[in-house]
XYZ file of C-alpha atoms in Angstrom:
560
model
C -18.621 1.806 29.420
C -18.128 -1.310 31.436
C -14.840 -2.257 29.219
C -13.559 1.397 29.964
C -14.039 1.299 33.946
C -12.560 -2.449 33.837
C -9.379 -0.747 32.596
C -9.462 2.139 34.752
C -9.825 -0.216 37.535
C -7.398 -2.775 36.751
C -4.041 -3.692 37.981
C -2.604 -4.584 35.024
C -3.095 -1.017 33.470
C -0.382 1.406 33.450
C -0.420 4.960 35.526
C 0.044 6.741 31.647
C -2.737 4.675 30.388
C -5.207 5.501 33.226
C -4.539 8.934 33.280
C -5.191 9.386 29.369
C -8.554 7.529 29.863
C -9.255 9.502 33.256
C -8.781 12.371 30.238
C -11.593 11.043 28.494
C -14.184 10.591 31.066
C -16.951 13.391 30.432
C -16.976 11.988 26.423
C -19.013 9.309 25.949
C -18.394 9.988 22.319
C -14.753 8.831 22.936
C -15.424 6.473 25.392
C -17.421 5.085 22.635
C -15.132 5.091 19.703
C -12.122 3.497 21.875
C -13.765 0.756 23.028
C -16.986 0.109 20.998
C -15.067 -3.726 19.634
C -11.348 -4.608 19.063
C -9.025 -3.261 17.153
C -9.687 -5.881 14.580
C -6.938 -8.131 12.689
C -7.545 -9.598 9.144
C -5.652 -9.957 6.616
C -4.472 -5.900 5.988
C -3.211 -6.568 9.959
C -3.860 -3.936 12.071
C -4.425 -0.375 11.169
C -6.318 2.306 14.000
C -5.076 4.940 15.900
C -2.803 5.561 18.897
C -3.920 5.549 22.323
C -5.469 3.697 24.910
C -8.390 1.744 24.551
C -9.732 -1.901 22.798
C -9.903 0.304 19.309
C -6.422 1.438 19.353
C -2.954 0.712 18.545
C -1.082 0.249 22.115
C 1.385 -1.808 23.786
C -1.556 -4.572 24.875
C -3.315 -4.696 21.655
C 0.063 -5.601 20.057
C 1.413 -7.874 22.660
C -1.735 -9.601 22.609
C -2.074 -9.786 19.003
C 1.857 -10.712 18.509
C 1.192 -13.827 21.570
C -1.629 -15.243 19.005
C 0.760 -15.216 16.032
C 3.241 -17.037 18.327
C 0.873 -19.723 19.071
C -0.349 -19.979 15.411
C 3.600 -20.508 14.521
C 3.921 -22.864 17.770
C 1.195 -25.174 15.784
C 4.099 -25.897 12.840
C 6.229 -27.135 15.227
C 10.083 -26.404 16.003
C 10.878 -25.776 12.231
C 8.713 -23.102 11.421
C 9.924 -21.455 15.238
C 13.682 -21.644 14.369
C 12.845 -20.296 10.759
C 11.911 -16.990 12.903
C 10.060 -13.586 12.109
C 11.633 -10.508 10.419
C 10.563 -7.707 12.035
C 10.363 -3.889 10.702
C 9.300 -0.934 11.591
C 9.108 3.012 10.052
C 8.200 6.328 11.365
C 5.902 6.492 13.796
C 5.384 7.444 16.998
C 6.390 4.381 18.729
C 6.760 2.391 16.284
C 10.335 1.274 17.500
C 8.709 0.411 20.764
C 5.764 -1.816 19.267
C 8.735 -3.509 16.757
C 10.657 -4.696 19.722
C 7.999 -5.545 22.541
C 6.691 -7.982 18.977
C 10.476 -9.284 18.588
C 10.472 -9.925 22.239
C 6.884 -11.974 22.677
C 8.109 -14.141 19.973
C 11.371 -14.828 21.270
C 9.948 -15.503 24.789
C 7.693 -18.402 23.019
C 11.074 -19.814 21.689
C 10.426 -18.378 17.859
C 13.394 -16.621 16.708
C 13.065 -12.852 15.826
C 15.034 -10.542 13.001
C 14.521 -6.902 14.083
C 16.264 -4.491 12.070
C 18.102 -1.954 13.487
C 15.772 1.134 12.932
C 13.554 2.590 10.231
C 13.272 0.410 7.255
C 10.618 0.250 3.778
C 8.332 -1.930 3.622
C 9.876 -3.698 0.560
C 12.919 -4.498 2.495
C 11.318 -6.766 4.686
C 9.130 -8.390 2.348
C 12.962 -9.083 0.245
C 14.512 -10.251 3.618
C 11.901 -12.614 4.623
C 12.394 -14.736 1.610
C 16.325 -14.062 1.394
C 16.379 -15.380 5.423
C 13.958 -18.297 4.701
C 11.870 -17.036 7.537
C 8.058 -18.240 8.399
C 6.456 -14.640 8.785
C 7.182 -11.323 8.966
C 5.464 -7.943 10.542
C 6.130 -4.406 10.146
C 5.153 -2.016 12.287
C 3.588 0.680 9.990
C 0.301 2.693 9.292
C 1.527 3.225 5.470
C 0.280 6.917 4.272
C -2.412 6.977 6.870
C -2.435 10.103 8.552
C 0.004 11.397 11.824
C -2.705 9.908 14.810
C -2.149 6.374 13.264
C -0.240 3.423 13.594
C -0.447 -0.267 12.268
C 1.150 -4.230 11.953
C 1.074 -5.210 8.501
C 1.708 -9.381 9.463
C 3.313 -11.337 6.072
C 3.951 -14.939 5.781
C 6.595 -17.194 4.145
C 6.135 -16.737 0.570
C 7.115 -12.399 1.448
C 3.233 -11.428 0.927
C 1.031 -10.462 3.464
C -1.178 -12.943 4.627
C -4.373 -14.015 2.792
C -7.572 -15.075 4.544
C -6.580 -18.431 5.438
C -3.760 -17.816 7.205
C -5.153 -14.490 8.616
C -8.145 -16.593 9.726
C -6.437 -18.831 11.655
C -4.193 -16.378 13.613
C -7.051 -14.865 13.947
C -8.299 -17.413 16.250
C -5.248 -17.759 17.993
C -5.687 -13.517 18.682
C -9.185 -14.737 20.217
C -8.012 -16.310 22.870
C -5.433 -14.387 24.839
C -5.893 -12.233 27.173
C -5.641 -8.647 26.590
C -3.675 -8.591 30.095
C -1.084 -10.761 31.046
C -2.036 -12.962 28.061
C 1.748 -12.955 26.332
C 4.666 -14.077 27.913
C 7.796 -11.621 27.606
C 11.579 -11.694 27.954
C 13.875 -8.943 28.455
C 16.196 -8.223 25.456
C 19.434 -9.384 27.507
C 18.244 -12.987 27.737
C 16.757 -12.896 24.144
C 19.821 -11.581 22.689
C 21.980 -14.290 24.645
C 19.730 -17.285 24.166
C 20.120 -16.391 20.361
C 16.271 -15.779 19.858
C 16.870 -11.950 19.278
C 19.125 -11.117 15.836
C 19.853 -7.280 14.782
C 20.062 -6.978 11.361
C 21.328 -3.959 9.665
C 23.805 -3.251 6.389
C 24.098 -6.468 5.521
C 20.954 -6.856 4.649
C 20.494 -3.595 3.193
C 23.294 -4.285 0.821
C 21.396 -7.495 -0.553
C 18.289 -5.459 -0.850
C 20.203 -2.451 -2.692
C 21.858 -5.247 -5.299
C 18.720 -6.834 -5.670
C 16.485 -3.544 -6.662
C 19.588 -2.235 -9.050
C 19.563 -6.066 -11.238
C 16.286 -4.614 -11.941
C 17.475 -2.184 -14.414
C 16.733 -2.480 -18.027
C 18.905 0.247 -19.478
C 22.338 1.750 -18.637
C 24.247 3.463 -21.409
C 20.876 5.286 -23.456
C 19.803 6.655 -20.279
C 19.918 10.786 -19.183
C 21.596 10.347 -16.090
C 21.810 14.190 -15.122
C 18.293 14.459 -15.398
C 16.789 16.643 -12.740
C 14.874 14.935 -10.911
C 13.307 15.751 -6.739
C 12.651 13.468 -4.555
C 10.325 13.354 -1.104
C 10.307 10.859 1.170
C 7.664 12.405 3.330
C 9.508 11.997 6.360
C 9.673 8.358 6.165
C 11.570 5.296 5.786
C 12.073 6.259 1.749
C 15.348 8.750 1.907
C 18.673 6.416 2.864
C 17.421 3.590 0.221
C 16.071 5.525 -2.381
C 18.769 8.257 -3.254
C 21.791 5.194 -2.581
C 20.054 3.467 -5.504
C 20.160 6.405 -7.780
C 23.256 7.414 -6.926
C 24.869 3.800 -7.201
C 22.888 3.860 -10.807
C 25.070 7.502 -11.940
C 22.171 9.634 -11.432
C 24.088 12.923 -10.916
C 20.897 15.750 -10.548
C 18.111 13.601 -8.138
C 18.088 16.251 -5.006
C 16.193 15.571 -1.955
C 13.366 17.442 -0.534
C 15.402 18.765 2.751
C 12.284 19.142 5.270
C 10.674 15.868 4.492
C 14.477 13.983 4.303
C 14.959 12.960 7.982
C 12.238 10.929 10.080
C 9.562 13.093 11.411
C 6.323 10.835 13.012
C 4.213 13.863 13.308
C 4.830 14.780 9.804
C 5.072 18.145 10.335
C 5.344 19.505 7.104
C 2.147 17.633 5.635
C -0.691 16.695 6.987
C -1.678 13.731 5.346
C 1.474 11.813 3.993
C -0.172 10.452 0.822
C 2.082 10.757 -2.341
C -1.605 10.168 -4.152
C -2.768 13.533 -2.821
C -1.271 16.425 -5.028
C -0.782 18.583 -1.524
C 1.820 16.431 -0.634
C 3.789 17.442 -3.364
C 4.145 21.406 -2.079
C 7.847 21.097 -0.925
C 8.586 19.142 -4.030
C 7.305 21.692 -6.597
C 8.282 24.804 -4.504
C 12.052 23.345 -5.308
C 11.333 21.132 -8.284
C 10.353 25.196 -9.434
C 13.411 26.465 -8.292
C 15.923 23.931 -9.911
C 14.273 23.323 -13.153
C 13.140 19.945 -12.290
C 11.746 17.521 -14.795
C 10.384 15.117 -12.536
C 9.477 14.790 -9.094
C 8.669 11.644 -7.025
C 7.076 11.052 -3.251
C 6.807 8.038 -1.597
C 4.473 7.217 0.759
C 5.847 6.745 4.991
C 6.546 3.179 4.401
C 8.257 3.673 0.797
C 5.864 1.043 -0.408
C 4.153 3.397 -2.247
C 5.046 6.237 -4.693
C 3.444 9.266 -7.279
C 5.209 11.241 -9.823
C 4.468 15.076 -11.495
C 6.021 15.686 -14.592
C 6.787 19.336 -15.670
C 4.869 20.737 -18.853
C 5.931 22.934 -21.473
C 3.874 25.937 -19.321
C 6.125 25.420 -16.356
C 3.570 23.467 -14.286
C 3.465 19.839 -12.762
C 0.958 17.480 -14.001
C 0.540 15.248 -10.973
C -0.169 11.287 -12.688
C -2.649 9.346 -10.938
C -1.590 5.510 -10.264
C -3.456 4.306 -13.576
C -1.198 6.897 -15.916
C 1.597 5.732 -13.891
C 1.488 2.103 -14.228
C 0.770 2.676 -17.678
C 3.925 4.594 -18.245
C 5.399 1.776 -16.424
C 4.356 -1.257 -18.219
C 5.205 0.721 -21.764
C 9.272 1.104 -20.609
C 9.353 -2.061 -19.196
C 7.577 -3.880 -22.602
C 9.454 -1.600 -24.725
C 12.895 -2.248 -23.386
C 12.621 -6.086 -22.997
C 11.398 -6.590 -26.905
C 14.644 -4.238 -27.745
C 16.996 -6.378 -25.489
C 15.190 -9.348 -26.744
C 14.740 -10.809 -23.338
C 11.109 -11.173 -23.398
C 9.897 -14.447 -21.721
C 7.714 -16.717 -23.523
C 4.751 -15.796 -21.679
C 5.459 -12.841 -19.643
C 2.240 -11.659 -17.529
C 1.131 -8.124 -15.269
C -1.124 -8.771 -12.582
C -3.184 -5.774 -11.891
C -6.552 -5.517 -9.407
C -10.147 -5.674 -9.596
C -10.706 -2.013 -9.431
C -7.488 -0.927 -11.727
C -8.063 0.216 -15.180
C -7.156 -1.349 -18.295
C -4.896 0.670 -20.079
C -2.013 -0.889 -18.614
C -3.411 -4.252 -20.103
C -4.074 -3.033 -23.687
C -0.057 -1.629 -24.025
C 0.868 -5.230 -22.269
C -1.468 -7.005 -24.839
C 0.453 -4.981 -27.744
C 3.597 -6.585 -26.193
C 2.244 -10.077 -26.140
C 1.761 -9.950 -22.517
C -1.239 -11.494 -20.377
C -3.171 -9.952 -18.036
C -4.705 -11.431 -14.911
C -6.544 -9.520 -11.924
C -6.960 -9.995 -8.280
C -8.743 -8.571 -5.782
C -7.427 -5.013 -4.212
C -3.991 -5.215 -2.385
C -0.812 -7.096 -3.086
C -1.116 -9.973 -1.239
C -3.507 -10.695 -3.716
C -1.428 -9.599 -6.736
C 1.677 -11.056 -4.962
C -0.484 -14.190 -4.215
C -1.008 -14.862 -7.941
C 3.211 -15.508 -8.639
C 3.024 -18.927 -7.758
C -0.042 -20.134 -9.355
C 1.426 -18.308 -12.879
C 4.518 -19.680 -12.708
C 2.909 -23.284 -12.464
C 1.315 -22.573 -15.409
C 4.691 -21.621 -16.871
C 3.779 -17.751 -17.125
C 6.739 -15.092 -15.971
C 5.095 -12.488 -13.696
C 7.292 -9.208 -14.803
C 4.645 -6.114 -12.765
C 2.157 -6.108 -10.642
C 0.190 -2.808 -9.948
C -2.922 -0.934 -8.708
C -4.372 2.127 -9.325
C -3.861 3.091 -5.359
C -0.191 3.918 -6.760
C 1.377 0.555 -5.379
C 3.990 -1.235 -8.444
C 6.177 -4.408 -8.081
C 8.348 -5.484 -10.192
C 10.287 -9.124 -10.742
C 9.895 -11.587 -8.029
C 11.887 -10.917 -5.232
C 9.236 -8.657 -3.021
C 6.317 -9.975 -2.914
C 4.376 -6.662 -1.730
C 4.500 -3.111 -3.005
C 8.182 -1.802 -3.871
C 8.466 2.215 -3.870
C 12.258 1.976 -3.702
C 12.626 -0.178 -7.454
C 9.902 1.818 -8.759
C 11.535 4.836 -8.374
C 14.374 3.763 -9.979
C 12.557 2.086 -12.888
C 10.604 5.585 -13.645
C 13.745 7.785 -13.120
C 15.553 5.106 -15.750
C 12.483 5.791 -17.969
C 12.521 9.361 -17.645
C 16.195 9.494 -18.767
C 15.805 7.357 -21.503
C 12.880 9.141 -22.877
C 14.462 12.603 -22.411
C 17.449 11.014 -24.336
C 14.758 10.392 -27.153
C 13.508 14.440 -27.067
C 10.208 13.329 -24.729
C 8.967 14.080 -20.885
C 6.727 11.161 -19.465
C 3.782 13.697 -20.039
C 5.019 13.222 -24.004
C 5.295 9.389 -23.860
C 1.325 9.461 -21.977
C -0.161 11.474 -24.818
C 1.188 9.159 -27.351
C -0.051 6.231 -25.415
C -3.455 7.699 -25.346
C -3.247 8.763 -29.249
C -2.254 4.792 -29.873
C -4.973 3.682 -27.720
C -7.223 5.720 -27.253
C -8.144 8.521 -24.097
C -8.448 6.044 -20.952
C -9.998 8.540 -18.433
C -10.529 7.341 -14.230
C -11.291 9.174 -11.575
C -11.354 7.653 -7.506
C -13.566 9.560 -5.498
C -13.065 8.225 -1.213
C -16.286 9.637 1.155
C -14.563 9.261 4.579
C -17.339 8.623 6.974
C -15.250 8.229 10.684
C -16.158 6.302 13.940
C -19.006 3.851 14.649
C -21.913 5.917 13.005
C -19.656 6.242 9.995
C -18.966 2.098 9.579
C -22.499 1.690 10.260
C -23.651 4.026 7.137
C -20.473 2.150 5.152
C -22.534 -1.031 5.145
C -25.775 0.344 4.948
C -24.415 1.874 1.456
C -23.566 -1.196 -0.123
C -26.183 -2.830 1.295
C -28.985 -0.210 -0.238
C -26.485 0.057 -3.721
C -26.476 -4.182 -4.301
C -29.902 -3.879 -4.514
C -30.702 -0.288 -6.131
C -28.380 0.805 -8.458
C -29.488 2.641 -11.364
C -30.166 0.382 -14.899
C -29.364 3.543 -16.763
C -26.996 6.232 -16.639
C -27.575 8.222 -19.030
C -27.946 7.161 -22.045
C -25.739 4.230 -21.327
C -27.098 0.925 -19.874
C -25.726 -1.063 -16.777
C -24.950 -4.817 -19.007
C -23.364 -6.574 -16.239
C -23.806 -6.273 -12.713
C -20.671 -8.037 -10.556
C -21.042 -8.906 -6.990
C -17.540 -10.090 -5.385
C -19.166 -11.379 -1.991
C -19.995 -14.893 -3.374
C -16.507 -14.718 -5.557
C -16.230 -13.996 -9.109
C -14.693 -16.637 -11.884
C -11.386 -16.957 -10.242
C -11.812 -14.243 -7.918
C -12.271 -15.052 -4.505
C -14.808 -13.255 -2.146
C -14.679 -9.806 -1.288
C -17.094 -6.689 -0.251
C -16.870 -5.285 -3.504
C -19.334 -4.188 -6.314
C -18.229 -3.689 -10.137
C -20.949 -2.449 -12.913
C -19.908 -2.301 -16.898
C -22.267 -0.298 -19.073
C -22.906 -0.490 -22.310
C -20.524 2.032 -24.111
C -17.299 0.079 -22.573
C -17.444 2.149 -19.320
C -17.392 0.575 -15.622
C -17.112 1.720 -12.299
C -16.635 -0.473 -8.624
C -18.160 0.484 -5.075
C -16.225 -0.906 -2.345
C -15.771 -0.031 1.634
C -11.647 0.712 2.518
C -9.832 -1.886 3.811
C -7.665 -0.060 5.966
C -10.044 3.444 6.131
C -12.561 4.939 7.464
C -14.011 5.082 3.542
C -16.031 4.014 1.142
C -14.460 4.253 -2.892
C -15.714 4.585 -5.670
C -13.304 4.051 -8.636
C -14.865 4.868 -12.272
C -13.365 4.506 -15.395
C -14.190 5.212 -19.225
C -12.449 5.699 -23.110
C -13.850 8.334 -25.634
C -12.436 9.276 -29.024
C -11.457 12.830 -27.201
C -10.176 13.589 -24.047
C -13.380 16.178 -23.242
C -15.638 13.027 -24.458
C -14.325 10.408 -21.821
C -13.943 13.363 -19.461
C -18.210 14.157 -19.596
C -18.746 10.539 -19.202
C -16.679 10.547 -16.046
C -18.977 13.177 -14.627
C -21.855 11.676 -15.503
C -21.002 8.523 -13.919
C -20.218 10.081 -10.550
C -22.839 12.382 -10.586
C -25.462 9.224 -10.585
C -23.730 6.813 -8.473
C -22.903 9.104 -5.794
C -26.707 10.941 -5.640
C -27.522 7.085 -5.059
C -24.933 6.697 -2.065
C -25.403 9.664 -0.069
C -28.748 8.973 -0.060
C -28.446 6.711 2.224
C -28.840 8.085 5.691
């Protein structure tokens, strides 16, 4: 309550501000949740809602935050600050706002800032970073999260977000400015004329577009009037996405027209998640009407992406992240042994908490398969170290529907993923098969890999609290037996794991090949759990699914 008076009563605190706290003042329940800590930064950035308040994305939180980056890039010296920042943004409500006032602190403090022109994908600045040589990067995004949120996803110089160390030490930096007055500014005029403000625009989307199409594995045995719909979800997906298909002769990919153009309060969707099937409505209403075979939605940021295929019954079968990386790794496999440009030791990096289908078809291939933890600054992270060691990384993916492909982005690509899956889906139907065809085959070669994620969203202060009193009560009580099946290895993450560095996570294998990993979100209000099994049938591994969840989550929610 003090916090909240000290910004009512404050100078420094605009009329808007005050008056949507002076909103707020009979709701100590809100009073609560917006100023309970800070907004805190680590290494997924920043992720909370709009509004005013120490919890929430606003212009002081980001000012502030963007003034302790500055200094941390100050500390390299003059190099690192004439090397600059790339700066991005998508959707959101005031996202463009946030993108500049951050391209402004930094130029103020003499580091040079890229700020594209408006709305780009995620990808793109990852790409640019490297292309520009520049020492960090930030978009201003809250990925899929829903309509009320915004975020600052902060990379660093090898195109990957930033891992703990790095994160750690900005971190400090963050600590010590004031939330008031604590960054210095500059108005765009002077930045723009003192050459510490650069617009970037086609030029760089160009570069990006060339580099996602030398991606391409096949050309002339591909279907390319395949009918295909696309969503963007109202995000930064639509210009990118359809210019790569159509530059690649894709003559049938039509474009979801409510969710084409920008919309930040996502009007048509409540929760802009590709992973959730309900965001796929607008798609299948027209996918219906056209006779689509396949439809694809990526996520606000086009970082992310799902698919539905169309069955034999008329219907789409929506593919979780697991099926799709599957399908993924398969085409990509498949068509480098054909072309007979299959490294010497090619490699997939997938995470912690992803299943290992994806690893058997690579393993079939001759491929090797290393893990990291969840998120692809860790899966990203892992490209150097493998290429020391004279691996090729050729995909990395998780089973939260993220896929990367080659080198060049070192972070989630939605954009070449697309194109990839609409490439495979052309080739395939040029071979008599759907996707859904080329998954059962892969299951009947390798057996029925079933997973199922199940999220319990537990929101505000009460909700964290019960978060960590859940994996607090599970490290030390979960069950020996389920079932008939008994718990053979129990992983903890927290002190690190073989070459697995620490994290909040917990990962149990039983004794029939099935395992299953409890971890908090990252960047939600949630707590996952992520089970995963293989049965002779597809009823068998389906029962031990249910079993599974049934006895881990009576253990959870027992937890008051």
């Amino acid at each position: 309550m003090n916090i909240y008076e000290s910004w009512l009563s404050s100078d420094d605190v605009d009329e808007n501000t005050k008056k949507e706290l002076l909103s707020i003042k009979d709701d100590p329940a809100q009073i609560q949740d917006r100023f309970y800590k800070s907004l805190e930064f680590g290494t997924a950035g920043l992720r909370g809602k709009l509004g005013a308040g120490t919890n929430r994305m606003n212009t002081y939180i980001v000012a502030k935050v963007t003034q302790g980056i500055a200094d941390y890039i100050l500390d390299y010296g003059k190099a690192y600050m004439d090397s600059g920042v790339v700066i991005a943004y998508d959707c959101r409500h005031f996202a463009p706002e946030f993108a500049k006032l951050t391209a402004l602190v930094f130029a103020a403090n003499g580091i040079k800032a890229y700020l594209f022109e408006s709305l780009r994908p995620t990808p793109e600045l990852s790409y640019t970073l490297r292309e520009l040589d520049a020492v960090s990067g930030i978009n201003v995004t809250a990925s899929h999260n829903p309509k009320e949120y915004s975020g600052y996803k902060v990379y660093w110089e090898d195109g990957a977000q930033v891992l703990d160390d790095i994160a750690n030490g900005m971190t400090e930096k963050i600590n010590q400015v004031p939330i008031f007055n604590g960054a210095k500014m500059i108005t765009e005029e002077e930045a723009l004329n003192q050459g510490l403000l650069v617009m970037l625009g086609q030029k760089e989307d160009d570069a990006y577009i060339k580099m996602v199409k030398s991606l391409s594995l096949r050309d002339q045995d591909v279907e390319k009037d395949i009918k295909i719909v696309y969503t963007p979800l109202n995000g930064a997906g639509s210009i990118p996405v359809m210019r790569v298909l159509r530059e690649k002769g894709f003559t049938q990919i039509t474009i979801v027209p409510e969710q084409e153009h920008p919309d930040p309060n996502f009007t048509t969707v409540d929760y802009p998640n590709p992973e959730d099937p309900r965001a796929f409505e607008y798609a299948e209403k027209l996918g219906s009407s056209l006779g689509a075979e396949l439809l694809i939605a990526t996520d606000p940021d086009a970082d992310r992406l799902a698919i539905e295929v169309l069955d034999q019954a008329g219907n789409y079968v929506p593919f979780n992240g697991n099926q799709t990386g599957a399908i993924l790794v398969q085409y990509i496999a498949q068509s480098m042994e054909e072309k007979g440009i299959l490294p010497n030791k090619p490699a997939i990096v997938k995470s912690i908490v992803t299943g290992d289908l994806g690893k058997v078809i690579a393993a079939d291939y001759g491929f090797t398969t290393f893990e990291s933890l969840t998120g692809f600054k860790n899966i990203c992270g892992r490209i150097p170290e493998l290429a020391n060691e004279g691996y090729q990384y050729i995909l990395g993916y998780e089973e939260s529907i993220g896929y990367s492909v080659g080198t060049s982005v070192r972070d989630k690509d939605g954009v070449s993923a697309t194109m990839l899956l609409c490439e495979a889906a052309g080739y395939y139907k040029s071979k008599g098969k759907t996707l859904l065809n080329v998954l059962d085959e892969i299951y009947k070669t390798y057996g029925y890999y079933k997973e199922k994620q199940i999220s319990l969203v537990l929101d505000g202060v009460e909700g964290q609290n019960r978060i960590g009193r859940m994996m607090t009560h599970y490290r030390a009580h979960y069950p020996q037996k389920i079932g008939a099946f008994k718990t053979v290895e129990a992983i903890d993450y927290l002190g690190g794991y073989m070459d697995i560095p620490s994290s909040n996570v917990l990962k149990y294998m039983l004794d029939d090949g099935s395992w299953y990993a409890v971890r908090p979100s990252g960047t939600e209000p949630k707590i996952k759990l992520y089970i995963y099994t293989k049965g002779d049938t597809d009823e068998r591994a389906a029962a031990i699914i249910e079993l599974i969840e049934k006895t881990v989550l009576g253990v959870l929610e027992s937890v008051e």
